[in-house]
Coordinates of C-alpha atoms and ligand atoms in Angstrom, one line a residue:
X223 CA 0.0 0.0 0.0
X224 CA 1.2 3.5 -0.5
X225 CA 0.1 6.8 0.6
X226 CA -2.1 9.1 -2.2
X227 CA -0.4 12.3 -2.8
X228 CA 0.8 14.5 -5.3
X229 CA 3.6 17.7 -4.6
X230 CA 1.6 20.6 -5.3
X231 CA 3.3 24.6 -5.3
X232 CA 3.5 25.7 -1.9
X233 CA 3.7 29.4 -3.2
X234 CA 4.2 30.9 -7.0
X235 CA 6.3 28.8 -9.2
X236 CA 9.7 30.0 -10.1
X237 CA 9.2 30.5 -13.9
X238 CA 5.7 32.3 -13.1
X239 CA 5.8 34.9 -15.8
X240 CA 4.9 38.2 -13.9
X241 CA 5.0 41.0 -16.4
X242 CA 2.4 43.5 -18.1
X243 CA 0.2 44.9 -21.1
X244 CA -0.8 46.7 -23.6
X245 CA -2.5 47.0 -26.8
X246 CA -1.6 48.4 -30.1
X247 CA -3.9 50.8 -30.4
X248 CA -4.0 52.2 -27.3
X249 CA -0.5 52.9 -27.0
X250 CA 1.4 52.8 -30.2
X251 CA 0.0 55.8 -31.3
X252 CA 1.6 56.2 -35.3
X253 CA -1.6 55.5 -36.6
X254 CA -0.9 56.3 -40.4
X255 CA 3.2 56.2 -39.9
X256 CA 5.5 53.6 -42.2
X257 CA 2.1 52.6 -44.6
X258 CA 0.0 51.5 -41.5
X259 CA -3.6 51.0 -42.8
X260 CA -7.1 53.0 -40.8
X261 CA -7.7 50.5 -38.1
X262 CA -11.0 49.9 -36.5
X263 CA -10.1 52.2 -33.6
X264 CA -9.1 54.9 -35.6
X265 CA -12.7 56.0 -36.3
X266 CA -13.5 55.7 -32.5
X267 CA -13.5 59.6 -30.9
X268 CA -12.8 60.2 -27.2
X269 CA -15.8 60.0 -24.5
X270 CA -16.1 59.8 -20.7
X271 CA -18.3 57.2 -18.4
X272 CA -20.9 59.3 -19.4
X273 CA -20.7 60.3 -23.2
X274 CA -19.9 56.9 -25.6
X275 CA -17.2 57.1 -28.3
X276 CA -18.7 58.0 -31.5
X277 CA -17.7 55.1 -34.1
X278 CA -17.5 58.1 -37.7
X279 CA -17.5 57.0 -41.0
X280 CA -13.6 57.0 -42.1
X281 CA -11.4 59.3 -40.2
X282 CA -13.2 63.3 -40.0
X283 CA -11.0 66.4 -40.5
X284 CA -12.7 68.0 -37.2
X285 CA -12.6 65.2 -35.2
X286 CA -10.0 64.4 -31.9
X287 CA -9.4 60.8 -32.6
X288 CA -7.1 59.7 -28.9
X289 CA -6.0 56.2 -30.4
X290 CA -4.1 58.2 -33.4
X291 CA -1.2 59.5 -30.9
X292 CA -2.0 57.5 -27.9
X293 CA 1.0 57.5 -26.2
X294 CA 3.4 56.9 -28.9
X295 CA 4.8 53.7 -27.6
X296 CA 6.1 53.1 -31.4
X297 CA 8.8 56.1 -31.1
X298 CA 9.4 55.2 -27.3
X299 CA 9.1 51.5 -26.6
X300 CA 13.0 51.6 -26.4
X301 CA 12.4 53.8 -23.0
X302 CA 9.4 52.1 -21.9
X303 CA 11.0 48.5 -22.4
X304 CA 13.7 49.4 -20.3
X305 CA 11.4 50.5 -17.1
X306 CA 9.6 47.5 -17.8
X307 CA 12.9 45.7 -17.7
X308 CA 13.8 47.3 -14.5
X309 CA 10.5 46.2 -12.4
X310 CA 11.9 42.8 -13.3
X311 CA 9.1 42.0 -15.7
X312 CA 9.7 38.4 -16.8
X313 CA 6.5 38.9 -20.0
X314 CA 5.4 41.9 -22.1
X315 CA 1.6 41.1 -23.3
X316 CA 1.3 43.2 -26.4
X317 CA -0.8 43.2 -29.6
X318 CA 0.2 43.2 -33.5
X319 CA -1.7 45.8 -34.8
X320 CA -3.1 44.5 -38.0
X321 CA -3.5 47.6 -40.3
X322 CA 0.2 47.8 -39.7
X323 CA 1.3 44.5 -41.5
X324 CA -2.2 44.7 -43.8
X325 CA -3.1 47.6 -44.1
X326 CA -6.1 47.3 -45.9
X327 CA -6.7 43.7 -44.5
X328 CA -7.0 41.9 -48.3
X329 CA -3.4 42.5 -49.7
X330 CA -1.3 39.9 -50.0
X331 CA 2.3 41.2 -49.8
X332 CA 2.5 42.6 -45.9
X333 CA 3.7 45.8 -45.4
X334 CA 7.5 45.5 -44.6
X335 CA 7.7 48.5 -42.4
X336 CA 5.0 47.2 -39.9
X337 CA 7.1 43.8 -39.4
X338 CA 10.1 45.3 -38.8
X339 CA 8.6 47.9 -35.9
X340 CA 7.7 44.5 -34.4
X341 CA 11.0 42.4 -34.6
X342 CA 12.3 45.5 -33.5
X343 CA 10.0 45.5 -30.4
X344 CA 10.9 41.7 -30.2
X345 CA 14.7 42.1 -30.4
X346 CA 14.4 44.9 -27.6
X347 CA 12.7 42.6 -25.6
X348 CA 15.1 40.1 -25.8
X349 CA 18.2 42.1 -24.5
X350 CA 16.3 41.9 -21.5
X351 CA 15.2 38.0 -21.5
X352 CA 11.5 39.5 -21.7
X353 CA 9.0 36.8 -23.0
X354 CA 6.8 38.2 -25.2
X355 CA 3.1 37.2 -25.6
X356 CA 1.2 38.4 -28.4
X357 CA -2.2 38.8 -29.1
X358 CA -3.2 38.8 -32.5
X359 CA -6.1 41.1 -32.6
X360 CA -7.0 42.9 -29.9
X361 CA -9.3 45.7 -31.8
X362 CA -7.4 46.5 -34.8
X363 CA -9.0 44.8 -38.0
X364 CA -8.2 47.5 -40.7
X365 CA -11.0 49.5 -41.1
X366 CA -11.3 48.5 -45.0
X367 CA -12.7 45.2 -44.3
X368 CA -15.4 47.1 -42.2
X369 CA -16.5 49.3 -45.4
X370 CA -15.6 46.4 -47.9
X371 CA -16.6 43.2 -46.1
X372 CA -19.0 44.2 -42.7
X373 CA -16.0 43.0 -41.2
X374 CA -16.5 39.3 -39.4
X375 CA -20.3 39.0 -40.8
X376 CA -18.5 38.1 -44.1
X377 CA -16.7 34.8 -44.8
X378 CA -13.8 35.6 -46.7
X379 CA -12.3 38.0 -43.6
X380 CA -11.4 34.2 -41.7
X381 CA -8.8 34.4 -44.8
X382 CA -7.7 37.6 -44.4
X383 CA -7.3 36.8 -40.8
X384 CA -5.3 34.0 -41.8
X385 CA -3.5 35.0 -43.8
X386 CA -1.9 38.2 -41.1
X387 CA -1.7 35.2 -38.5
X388 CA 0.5 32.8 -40.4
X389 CA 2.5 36.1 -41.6
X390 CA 3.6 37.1 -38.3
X391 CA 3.6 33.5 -37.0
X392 CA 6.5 32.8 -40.0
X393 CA 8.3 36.5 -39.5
X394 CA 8.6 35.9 -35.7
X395 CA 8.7 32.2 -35.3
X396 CA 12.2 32.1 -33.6
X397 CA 11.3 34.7 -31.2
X398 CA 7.9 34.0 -29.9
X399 CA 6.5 30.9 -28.1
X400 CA 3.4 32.8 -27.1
X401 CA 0.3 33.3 -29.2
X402 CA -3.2 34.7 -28.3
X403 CA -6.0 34.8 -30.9
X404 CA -8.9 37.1 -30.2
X405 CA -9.0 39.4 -27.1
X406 CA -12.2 39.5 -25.1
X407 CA -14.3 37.8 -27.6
X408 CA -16.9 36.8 -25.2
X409 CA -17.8 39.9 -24.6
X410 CA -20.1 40.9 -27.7
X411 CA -22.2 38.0 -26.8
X412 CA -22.6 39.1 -23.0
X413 CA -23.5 42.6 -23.8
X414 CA -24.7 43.3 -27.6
X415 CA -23.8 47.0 -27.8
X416 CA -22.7 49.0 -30.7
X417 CA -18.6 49.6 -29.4
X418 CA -18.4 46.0 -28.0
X419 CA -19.6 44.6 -31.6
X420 CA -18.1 46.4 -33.8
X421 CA -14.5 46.4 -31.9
X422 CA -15.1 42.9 -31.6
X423 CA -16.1 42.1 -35.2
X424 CA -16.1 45.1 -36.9
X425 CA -19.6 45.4 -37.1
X426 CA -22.0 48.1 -38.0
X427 CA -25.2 47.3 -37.3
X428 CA -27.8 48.0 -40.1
X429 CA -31.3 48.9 -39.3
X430 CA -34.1 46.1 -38.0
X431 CA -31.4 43.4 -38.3
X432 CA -31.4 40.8 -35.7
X433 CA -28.8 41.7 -33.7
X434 CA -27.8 38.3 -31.7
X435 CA -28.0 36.6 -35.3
X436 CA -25.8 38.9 -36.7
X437 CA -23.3 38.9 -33.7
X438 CA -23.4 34.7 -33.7
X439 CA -22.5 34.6 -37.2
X440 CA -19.5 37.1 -36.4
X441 CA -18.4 34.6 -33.7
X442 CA -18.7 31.3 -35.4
X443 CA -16.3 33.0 -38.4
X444 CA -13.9 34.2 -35.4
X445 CA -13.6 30.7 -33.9
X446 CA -13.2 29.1 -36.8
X447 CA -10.4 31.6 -38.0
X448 CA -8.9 31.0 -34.8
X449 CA -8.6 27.6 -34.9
X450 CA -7.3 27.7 -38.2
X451 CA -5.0 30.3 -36.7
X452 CA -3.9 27.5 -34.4
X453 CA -3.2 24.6 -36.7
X454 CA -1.3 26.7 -38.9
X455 CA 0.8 27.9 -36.4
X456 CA 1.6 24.5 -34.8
X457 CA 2.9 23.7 -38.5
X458 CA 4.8 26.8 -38.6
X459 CA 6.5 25.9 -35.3
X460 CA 5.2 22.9 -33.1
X461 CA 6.8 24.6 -30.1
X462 CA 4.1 27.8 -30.3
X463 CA 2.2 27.9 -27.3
X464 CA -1.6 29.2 -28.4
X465 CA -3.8 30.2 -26.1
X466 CA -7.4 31.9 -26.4
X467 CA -8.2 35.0 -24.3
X468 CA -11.8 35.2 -22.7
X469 CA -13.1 38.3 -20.5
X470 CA -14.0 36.6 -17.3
X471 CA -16.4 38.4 -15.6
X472 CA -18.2 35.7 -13.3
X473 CA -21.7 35.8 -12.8
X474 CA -23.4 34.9 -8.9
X475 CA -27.0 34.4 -8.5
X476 CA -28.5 37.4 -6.4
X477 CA -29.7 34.8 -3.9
X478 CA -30.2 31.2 -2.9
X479 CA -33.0 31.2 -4.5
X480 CA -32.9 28.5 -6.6
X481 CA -34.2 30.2 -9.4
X482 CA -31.5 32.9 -9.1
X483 CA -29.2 30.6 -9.2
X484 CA -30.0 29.0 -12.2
X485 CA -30.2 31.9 -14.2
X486 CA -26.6 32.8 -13.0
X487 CA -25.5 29.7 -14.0
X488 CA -27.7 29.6 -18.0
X489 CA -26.1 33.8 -18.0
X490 CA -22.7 32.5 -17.5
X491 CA -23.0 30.5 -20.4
X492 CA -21.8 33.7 -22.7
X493 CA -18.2 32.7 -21.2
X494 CA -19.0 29.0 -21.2
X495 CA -19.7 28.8 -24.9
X496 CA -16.5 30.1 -25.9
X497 CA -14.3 27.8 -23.5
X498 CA -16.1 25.2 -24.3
X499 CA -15.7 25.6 -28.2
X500 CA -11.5 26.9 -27.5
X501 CA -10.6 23.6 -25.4
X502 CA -13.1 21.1 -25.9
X503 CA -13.5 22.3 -29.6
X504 CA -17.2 21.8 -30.1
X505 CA -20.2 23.6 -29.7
X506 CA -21.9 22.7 -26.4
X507 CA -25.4 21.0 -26.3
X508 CA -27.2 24.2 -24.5
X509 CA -25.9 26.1 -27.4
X510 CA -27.9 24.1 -30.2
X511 CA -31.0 24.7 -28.2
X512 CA -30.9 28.1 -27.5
X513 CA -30.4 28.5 -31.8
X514 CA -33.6 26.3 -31.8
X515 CA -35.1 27.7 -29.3
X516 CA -34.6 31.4 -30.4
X517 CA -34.9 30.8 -34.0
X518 CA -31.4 31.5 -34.9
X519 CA -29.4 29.9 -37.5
X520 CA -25.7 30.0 -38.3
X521 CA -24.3 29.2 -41.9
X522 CA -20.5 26.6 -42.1
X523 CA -19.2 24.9 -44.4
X524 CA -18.3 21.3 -44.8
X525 CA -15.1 21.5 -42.9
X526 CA -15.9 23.8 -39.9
X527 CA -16.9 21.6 -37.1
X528 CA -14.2 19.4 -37.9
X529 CA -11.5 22.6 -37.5
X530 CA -13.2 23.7 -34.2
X531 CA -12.2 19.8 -33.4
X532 CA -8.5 20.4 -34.4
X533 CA -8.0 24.0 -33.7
X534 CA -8.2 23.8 -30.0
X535 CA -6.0 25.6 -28.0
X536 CA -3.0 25.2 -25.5
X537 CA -4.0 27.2 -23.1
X538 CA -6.6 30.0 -21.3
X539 CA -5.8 33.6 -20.9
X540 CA -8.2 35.9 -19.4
X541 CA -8.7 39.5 -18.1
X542 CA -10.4 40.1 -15.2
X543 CA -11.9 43.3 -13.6
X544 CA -15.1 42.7 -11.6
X545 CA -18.3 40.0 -11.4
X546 CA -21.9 41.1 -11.5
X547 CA -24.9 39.7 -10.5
X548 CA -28.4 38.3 -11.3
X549 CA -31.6 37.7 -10.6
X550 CA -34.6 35.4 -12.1
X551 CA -37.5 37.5 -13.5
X552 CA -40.3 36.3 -14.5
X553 CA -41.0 38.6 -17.8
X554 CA -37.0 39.5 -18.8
X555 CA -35.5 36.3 -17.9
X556 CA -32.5 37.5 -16.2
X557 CA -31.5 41.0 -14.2
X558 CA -28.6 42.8 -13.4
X559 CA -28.7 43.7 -9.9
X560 CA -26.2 45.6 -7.5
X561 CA -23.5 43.8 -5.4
X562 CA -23.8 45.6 -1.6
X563 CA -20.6 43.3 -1.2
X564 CA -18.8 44.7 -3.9
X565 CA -17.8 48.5 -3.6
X566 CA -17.3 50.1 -7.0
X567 CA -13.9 52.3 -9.1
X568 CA -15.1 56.0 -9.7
X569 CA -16.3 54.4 -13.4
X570 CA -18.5 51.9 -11.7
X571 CA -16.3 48.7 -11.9
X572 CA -17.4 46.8 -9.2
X573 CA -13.9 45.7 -6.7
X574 CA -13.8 41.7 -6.1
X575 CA -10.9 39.9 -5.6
X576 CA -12.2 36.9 -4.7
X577 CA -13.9 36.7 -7.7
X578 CA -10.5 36.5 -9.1
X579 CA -9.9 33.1 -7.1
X580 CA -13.8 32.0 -8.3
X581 CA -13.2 33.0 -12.0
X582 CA -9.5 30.6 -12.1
X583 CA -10.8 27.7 -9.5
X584 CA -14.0 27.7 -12.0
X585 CA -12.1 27.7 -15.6
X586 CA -9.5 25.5 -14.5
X587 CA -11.8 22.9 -13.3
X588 CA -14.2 22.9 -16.5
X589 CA -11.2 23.0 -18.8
X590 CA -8.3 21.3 -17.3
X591 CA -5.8 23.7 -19.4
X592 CA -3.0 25.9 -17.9
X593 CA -4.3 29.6 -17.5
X594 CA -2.8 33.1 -17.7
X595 CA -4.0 36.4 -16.1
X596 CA -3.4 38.7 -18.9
X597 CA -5.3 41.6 -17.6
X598 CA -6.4 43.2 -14.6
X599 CA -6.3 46.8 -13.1
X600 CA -7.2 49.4 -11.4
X601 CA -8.6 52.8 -13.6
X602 CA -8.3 55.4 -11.4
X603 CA -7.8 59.5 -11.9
X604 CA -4.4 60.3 -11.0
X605 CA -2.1 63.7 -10.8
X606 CA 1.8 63.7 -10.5
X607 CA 2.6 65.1 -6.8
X608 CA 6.3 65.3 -6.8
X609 CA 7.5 64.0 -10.1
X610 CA 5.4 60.7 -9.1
X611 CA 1.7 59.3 -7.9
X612 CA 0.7 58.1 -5.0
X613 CA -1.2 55.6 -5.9
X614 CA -1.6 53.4 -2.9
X615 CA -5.2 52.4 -4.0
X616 CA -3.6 50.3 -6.6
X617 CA -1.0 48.7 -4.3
X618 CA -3.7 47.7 -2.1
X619 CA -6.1 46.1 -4.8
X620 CA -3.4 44.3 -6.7
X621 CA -1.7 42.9 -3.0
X622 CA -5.6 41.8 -2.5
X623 CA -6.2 39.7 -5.8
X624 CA -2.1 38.4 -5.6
X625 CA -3.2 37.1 -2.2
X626 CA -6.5 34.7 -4.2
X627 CA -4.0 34.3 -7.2
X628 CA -1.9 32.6 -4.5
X629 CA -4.5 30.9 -3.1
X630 CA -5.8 29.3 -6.3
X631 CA -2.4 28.3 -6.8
X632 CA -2.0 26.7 -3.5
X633 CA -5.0 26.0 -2.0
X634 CA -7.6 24.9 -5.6
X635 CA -4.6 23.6 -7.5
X636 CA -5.0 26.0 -10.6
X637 CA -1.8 25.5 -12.7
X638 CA -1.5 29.5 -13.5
X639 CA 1.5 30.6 -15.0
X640 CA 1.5 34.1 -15.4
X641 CA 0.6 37.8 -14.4
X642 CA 0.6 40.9 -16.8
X643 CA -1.9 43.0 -15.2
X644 CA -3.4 45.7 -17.7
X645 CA -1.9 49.2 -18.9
X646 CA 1.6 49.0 -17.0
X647 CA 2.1 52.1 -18.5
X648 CA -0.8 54.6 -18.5
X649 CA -2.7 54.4 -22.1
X650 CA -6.2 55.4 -23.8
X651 CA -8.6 53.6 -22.0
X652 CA -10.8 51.4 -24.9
X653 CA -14.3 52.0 -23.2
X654 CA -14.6 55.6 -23.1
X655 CA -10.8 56.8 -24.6
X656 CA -9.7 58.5 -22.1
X657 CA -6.3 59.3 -20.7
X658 CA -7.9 60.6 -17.5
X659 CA -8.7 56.6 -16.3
X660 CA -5.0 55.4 -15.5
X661 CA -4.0 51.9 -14.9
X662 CA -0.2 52.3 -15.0
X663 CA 3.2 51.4 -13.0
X664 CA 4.2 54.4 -15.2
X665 CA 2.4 57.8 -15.3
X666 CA 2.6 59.7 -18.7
X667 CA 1.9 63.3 -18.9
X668 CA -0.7 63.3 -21.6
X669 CA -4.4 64.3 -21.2
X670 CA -7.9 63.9 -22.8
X671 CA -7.0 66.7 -25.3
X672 CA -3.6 65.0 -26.6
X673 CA -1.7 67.7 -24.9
X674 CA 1.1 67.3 -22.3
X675 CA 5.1 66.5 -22.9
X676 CA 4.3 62.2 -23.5
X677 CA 7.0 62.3 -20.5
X678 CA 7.1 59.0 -18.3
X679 CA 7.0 59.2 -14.7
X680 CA 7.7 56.4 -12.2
X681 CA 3.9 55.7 -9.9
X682 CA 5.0 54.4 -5.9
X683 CA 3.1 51.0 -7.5
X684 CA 6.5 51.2 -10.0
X685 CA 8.7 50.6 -7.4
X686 CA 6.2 48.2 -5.1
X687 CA 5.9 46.0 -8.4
X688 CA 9.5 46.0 -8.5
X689 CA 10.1 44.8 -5.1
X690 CA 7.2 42.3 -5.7
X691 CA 8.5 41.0 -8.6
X692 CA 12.4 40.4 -6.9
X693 CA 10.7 38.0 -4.2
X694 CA 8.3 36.0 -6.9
X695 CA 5.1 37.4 -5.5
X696 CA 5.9 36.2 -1.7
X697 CA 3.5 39.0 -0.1
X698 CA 5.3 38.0 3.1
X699 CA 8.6 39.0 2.5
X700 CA 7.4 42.6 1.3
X701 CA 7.5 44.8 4.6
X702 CA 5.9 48.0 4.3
X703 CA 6.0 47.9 0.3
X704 CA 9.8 47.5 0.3
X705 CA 11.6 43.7 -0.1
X706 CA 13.0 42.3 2.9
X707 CA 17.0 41.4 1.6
X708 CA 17.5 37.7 1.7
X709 CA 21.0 37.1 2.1
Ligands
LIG257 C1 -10.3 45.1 -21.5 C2 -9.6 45.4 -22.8 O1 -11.7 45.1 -21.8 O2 -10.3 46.1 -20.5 C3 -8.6 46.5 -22.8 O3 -9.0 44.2 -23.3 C4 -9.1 47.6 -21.9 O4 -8.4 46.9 -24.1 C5 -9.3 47.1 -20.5 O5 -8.4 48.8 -22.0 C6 -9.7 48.2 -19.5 O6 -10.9 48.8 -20.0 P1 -10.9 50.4 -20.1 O7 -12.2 50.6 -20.8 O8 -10.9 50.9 -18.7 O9 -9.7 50.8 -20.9

């Protein structure tokens, strides 16, 4: 007889890949440098939490457009890279930004200027052992195949997608391991609204159109050109490492009523559906019958189902912010209700760590993959006191969902192997494009109008992270922010 037992990690594992990230469009800035292309986000104008971003038709003369100078990461990721490298990151999550290699999205030939920005990126990151982890469109289709194609709603744009994805996957296939398809795809599904959509999809929706139809469509394209997305890259190099990326936002049943909780459980099915179709690479049974049942029908071809099958994925990446909550009614089906448990950002994000823990404990257990955090922050308004931020706020949250990061690694099991939590350096926020909602280690002195001197400032967070980061995420050994010296 022997003893059952297995050696699980008694605290983060060594090669944990603690970083950060970014997205093309919200920091590159360049947006029509070196033959980049109009990408979807290039029509978006600035808002607030209380005005939306306008989506206009093309880019307008009169129009402030924040994404088109962001905060030119392309002319300073040499400076950036380095702070970066200096908090110790061990990962960089950034996107390609598509219009940059395609710029029209149906060429070809790619546009030589665009790759080389991004070995250039690639090689920078490598002086300092940096791993980098790409994401292959995180809101930049070129705005063409919007005019030309109603972006995902048409076919043929799973072969422009393709196409960019084995491009980059053969330009950079000796310096990146790391591969993430879609960002946040789940979302469009979870709340049908006009930004979500057409950032997602590039979608504009057309008058009296059924919306959910449309958007399902969208999706089913998306998967499928992410799944061909992974089998071409395991040909390109078998050692890729291709993950999907899914906004986990879990839902809880406003009480233990059990009709509560079943709607919590059929609402968080708009995650569900895309898990389930990137790791178990087929559509889920409660998926057929809601087409049924809501008289919706989605168009394949032959092969489609059978590519789901192959193109599953690696791995689960995931942002995470906040949960919500729901309750049964009777004529609407399900509700959004307030959390009381859950206090809110000034933007109305609601704060829940241990929904963190939930969301990984939950997604690990349904999909038995590895899983990476590749987003979360705090947005918060900040002003440079000093020639830095206090932003202690931020310190606090992100020492509160470490601590159930830990714990899910410890205590549930969950095999996570990395942290880049979102906007390590301040950048246009993608809901409402501001400046003015800040999520960085680094401060940049750039505002809602475009104006300030772009000039980086380190937060207090910079130099916590730092001294996080030297002890592998051991909360204990931080005393009063700074790293206790071992030996
Ligand atoms: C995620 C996106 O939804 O949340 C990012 O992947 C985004 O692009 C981040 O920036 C935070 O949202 P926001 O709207 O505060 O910038």
């Amino acid at each position: 007889m022997a003893k059952l037992k297995k050696k699980l990690p008694t605290a983060f594992p060594e090669n944990f890949l603690w970083g950060g990230a970014i997205a093309a469009h919200q920091a590159e800035g360049a947006w029509d440098t070196d033959g980049k292309g109009i990408s979807i986000c290039d029509v978006l104008t600035g808002g607030n939490k209380d005005k939306k971003r306008d989506i206009t038709k093309g880019v307008q003369p009169d129009y402030y457009y924040p994404n088109h100078t962001a905060i030119d990461f392309y002319h300073t990721y040499k400076e950036d890279i380095r702070l970066f490298a200096e908090m110790g990151f061990k990962a960089f999550r950034f996107s390609i930004n598509w219009a940059r290699i395609f710029p029209k999205g149906n060429e070809t030939t790619p546009n030589e200027a665009g790759l080389q920005f991004y070995d250039d990126v690639l090689d920078e990151l490598a002086k300092y052992q940096i791993e980098p982890i790409i994401t292959l469109c995180h809101f930049e289709m070129p705005y063409y195949l919007v005019e030309h194609y109603g972006g995902f709603r048409h076919r043929k744009v799973i072969d422009f997608f393709v196409h960019y994805a084995e491009t980059v996957m053969i330009r950079y296939k000796n310096k990146v391991s790391y591969w993430l398809t879609f960002n946040e795809i789940n979302n469009q599904l979870k709340h049908i609204d006009e930004l979500t959509v057409y950032t997602n999809s590039g979608i504009i929706f057309k008058e009296n159109e059924n919306q959910k139809q449309v958007v399902l469509q969208a999706i089913h394209h998306e998967l499928v050109a992410s799944a061909q997305a992974v089998i071409a890259g395991k040909q390109i190099n078998p050692n890729f490492k291709i993950g999907c990326m899914l906004a986990a936002e879990p839902i809880y049943p406003a009480s233990d009523n059990p009709a509560d909780v079943m709607t919590a459980e059929i609402s968080n099915r708009s995650l569900y559906l895309f898990g389930d179709v990137y790791a178990r690479g087929k559509y889920p049974n409660y998926f057929y019958r809601m087409l049924e049942n809501e008289n919706l029908t989605i168009e394949i071809a032959a092969d489609d189902l059978k590519v789901l099958q192959k193109g599953t994925v690696d791995f689960i990446s995931l942002s995470y912010y906040q949960s919500s909550v729901v309750r049964y009614d009777k004529k609407a089906g399900s509700v959004y209700v307030n959390n009381e448990y859950t206090p809110k950002t000034k933007w109305g994000w609601s704060i829940d760590p241990i929904g963190l823990r939930y969301s990984l404990a939950n997604l690990h257990e349904r999909y038995q993959l590895p899983l990476i955090i590749v987003e979360y922050g705090f947005g918060e308004e900040e002003h440079l006191e000093n020639e830095t931020v206090n932003d202690s706020e931020r310190i606090e949250l992100l020492k509160q969902h470490i601590k159930q990061m830990e714990l899910a690694i410890v205590e549930d099991g969950v095999e996570l192997f990395g942290f880049t939590p979102w906007g390590c350096i301040d950048l246009v926020s993608f809901s409402t494009g501001e400046m003015k909602k800040r999520y960085g280690f680094i401060y940049v002195d750039r505002n809602d109008q475009g104006l300030g001197t772009n000039q980086r400032y380190l937060k207090q967070s910079f130099y916590w992270y730092r001294d996080l980061l030297a002890v592998n995420g051991d909360l204990r050994r931080l005393e009063n922010g700074h790293a206790i010296k071992i030996n």
